[in-house]
PDB file of C-alpha atoms in Angstrom:
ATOM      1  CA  UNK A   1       4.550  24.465  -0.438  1.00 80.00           C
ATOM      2  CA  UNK A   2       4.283  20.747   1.257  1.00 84.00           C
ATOM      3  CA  UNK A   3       5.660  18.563  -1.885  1.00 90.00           C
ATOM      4  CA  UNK A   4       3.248  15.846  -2.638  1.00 93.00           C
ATOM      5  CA  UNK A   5       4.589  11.649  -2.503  1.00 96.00           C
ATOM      6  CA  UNK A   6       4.181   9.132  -5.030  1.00 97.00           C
ATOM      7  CA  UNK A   7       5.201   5.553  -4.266  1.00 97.00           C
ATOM      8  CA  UNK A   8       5.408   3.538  -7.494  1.00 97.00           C
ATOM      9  CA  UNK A   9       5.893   0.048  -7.250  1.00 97.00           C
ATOM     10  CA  UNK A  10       5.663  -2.680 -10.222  1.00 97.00           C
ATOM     11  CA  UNK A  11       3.034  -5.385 -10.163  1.00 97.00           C
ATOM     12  CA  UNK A  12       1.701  -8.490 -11.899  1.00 96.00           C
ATOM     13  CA  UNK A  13      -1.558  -7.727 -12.363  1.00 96.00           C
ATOM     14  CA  UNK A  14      -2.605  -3.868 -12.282  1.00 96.00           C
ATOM     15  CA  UNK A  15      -6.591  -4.726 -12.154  1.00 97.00           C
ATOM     16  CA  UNK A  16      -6.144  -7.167  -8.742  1.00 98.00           C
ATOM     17  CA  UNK A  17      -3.814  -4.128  -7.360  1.00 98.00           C
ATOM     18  CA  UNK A  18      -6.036  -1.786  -8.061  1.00 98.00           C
ATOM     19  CA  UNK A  19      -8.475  -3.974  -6.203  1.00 98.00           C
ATOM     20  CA  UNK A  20      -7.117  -4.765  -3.012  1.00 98.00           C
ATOM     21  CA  UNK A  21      -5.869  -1.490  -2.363  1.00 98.00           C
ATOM     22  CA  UNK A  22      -9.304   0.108  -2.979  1.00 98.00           C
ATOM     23  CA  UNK A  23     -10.989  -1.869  -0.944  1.00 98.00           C
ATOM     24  CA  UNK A  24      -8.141  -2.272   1.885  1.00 98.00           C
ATOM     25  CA  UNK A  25      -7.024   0.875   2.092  1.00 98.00           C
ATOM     26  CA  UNK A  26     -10.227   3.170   1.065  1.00 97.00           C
ATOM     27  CA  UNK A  27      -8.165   4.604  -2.226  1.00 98.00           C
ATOM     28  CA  UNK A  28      -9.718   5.845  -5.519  1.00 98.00           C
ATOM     29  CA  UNK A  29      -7.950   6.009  -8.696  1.00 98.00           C
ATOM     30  CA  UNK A  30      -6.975   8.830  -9.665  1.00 98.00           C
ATOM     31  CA  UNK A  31      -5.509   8.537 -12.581  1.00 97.00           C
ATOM     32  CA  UNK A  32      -4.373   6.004 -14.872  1.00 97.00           C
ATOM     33  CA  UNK A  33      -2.206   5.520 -18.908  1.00 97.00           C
ATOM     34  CA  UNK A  34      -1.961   2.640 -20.972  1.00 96.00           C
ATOM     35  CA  UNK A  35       0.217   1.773 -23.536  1.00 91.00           C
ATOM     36  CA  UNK A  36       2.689   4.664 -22.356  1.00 89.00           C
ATOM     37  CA  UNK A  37       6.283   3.648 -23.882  1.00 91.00           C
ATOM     38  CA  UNK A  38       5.209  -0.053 -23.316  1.00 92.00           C
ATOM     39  CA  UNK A  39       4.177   0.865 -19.721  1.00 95.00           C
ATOM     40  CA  UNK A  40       0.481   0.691 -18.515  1.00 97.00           C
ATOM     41  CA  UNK A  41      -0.461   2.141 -15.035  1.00 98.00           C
ATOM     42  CA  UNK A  42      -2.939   3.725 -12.267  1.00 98.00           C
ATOM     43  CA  UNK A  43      -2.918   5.760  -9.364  1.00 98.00           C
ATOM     44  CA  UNK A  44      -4.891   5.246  -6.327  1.00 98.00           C
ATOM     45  CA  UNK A  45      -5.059   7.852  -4.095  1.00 98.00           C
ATOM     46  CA  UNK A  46      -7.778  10.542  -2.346  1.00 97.00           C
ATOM     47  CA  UNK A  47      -7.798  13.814  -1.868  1.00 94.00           C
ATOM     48  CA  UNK A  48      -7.215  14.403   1.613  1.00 94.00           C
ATOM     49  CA  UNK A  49      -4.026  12.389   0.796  1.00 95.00           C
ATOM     50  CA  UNK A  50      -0.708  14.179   0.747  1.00 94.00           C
ATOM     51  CA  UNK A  51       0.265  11.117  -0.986  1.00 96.00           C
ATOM     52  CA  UNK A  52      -0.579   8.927  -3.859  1.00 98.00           C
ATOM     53  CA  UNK A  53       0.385   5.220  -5.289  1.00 98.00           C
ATOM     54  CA  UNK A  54       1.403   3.943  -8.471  1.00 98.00           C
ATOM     55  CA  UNK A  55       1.260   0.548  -9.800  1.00 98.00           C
ATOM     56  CA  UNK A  56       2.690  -0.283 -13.431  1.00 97.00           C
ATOM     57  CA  UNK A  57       3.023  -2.782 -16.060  1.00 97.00           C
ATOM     58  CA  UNK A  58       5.909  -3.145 -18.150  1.00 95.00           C
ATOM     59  CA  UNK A  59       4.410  -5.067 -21.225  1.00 92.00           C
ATOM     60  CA  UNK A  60       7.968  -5.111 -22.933  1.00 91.00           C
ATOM     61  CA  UNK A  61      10.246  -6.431 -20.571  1.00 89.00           C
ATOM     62  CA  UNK A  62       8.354  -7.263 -17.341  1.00 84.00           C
ATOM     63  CA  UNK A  63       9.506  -6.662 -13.896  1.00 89.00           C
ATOM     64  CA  UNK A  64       8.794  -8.960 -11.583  1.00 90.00           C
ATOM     65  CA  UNK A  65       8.152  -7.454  -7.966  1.00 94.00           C
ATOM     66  CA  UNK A  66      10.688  -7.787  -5.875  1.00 93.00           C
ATOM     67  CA  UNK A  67      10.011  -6.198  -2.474  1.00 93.00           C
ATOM     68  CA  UNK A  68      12.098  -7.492   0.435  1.00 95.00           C
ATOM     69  CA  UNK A  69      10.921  -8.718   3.918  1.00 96.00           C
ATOM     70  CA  UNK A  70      11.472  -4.963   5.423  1.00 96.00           C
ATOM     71  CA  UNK A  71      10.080  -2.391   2.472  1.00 97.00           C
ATOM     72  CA  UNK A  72       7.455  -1.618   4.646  1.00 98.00           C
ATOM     73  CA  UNK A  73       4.416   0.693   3.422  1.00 97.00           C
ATOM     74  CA  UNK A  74       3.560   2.260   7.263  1.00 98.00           C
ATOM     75  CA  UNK A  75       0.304   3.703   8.044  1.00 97.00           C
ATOM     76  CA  UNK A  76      -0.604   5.081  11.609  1.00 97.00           C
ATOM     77  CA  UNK A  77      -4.002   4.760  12.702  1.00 97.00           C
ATOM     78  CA  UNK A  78      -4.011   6.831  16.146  1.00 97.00           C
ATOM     79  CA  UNK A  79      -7.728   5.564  17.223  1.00 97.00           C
ATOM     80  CA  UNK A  80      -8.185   2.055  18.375  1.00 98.00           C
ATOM     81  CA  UNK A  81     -11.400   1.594  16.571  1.00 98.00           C
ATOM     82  CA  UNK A  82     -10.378   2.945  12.895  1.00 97.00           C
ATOM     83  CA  UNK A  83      -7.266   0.886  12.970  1.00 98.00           C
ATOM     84  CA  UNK A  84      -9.555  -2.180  13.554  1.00 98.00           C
ATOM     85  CA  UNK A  85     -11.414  -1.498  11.105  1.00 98.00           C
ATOM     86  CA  UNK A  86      -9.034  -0.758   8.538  1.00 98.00           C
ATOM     87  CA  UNK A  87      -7.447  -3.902   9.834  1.00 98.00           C
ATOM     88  CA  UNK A  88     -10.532  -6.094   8.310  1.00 98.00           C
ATOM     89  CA  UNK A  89     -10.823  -4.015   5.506  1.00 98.00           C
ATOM     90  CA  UNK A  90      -7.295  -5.167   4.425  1.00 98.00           C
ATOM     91  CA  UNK A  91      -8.122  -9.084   5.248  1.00 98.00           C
ATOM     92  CA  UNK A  92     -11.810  -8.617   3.512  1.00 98.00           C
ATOM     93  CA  UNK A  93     -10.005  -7.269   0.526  1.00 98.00           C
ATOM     94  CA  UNK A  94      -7.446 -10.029   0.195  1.00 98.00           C
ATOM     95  CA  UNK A  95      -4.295  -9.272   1.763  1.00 98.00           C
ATOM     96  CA  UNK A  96      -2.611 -11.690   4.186  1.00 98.00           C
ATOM     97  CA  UNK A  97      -1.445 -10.867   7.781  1.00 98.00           C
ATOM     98  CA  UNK A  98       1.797 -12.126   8.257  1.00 98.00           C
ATOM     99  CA  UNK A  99       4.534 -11.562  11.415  1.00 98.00           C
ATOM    100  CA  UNK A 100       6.774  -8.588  10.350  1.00 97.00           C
ATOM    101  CA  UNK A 101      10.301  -9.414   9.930  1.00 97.00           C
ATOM    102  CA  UNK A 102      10.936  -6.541  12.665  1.00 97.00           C
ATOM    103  CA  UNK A 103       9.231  -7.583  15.716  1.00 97.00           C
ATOM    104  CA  UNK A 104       9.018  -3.378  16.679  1.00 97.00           C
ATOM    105  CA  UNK A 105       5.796  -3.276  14.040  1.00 98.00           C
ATOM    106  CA  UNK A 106       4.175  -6.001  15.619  1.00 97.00           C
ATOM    107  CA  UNK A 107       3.790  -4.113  18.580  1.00 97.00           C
ATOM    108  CA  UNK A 108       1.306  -2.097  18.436  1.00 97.00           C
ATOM    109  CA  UNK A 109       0.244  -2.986  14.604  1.00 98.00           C
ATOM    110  CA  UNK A 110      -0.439  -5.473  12.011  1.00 98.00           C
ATOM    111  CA  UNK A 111       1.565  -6.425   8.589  1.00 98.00           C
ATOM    112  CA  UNK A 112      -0.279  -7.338   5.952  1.00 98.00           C
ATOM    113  CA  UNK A 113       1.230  -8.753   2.262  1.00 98.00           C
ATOM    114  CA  UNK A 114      -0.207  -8.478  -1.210  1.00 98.00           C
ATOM    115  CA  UNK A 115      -0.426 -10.495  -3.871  1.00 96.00           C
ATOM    116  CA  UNK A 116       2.936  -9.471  -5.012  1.00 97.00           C
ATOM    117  CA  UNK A 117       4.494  -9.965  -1.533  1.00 97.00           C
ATOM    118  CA  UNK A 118       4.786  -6.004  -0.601  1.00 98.00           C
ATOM    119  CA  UNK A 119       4.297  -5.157   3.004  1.00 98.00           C
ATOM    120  CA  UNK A 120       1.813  -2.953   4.539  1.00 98.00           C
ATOM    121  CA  UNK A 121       2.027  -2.150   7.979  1.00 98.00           C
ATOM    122  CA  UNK A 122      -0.907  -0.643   9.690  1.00 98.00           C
ATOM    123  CA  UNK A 123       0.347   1.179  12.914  1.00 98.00           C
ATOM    124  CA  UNK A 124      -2.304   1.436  16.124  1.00 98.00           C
ATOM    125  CA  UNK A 125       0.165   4.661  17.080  1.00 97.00           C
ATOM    126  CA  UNK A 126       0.254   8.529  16.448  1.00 96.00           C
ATOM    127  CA  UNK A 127       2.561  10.234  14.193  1.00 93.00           C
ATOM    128  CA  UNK A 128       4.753  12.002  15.025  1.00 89.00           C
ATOM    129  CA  UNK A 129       5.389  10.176  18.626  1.00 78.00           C
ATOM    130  CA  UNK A 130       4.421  11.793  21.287  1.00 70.00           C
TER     131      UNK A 130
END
């Protein structure tokens, strides 16, 4: 049995998250809890996704996201054409492209940066390497 991945990361503003990554990176929610010991979240995710992400809300003591310049989300996009298309999904939904602090991910990719300064890098490559 494959375990499934959850990537939880706090944010300033769950509904703009929720947003971006929708629209940038094709994700549903899939779930979501408010109010949960002071915590208020949702999950965006799909189905043919072995993995899922989670965005929260601390209403008691918030945390203010604090991603450095290499915690790097990386997604590979094998074909040429999906990749650049993904590519202007992420700048039509909001996200910024930026130079990645390693030049290896500039490449044969683009980094992009959300509104709480996480990284996403979308990788023109195969995994695993051939």
């Amino acid at each position: 049995m494959t375990p499934h991945l959850r990537i939880a990361r706090p944010v300033t503003d769950l509904a703009q998250s929720k947003e971006m990554y929708c629209l940038g990176l094709g994700l549903q929610e899939i779930g979501e809890f408010s109010e949960h010991d002071g915590f208020s979240g949702v999950m965006l995710g799909r189905e043919d996704l072995s993995w899922h992400l989670e965005f929260t809300v601390c209403h008691r003591h918030p945390v203010e996201p604090s991603a450095t310049v290499d915690d790097l989300l990386v997604l590979y996009f094998p074909d040429n054409l999906q990749w650049q298309q993904a590519c202007q999904q992420m700048l039509n939904a909001g996200f910024l492209t930026i130079n990645s602090f390693n030049p290896y991910w500039d490449v044969a990719g683009r980094t992009f940066l959300d509104n709480d300064g996480y990284r996403i890098v979308l990788q023109n490559r195969a995994w695993p390497p051939a």
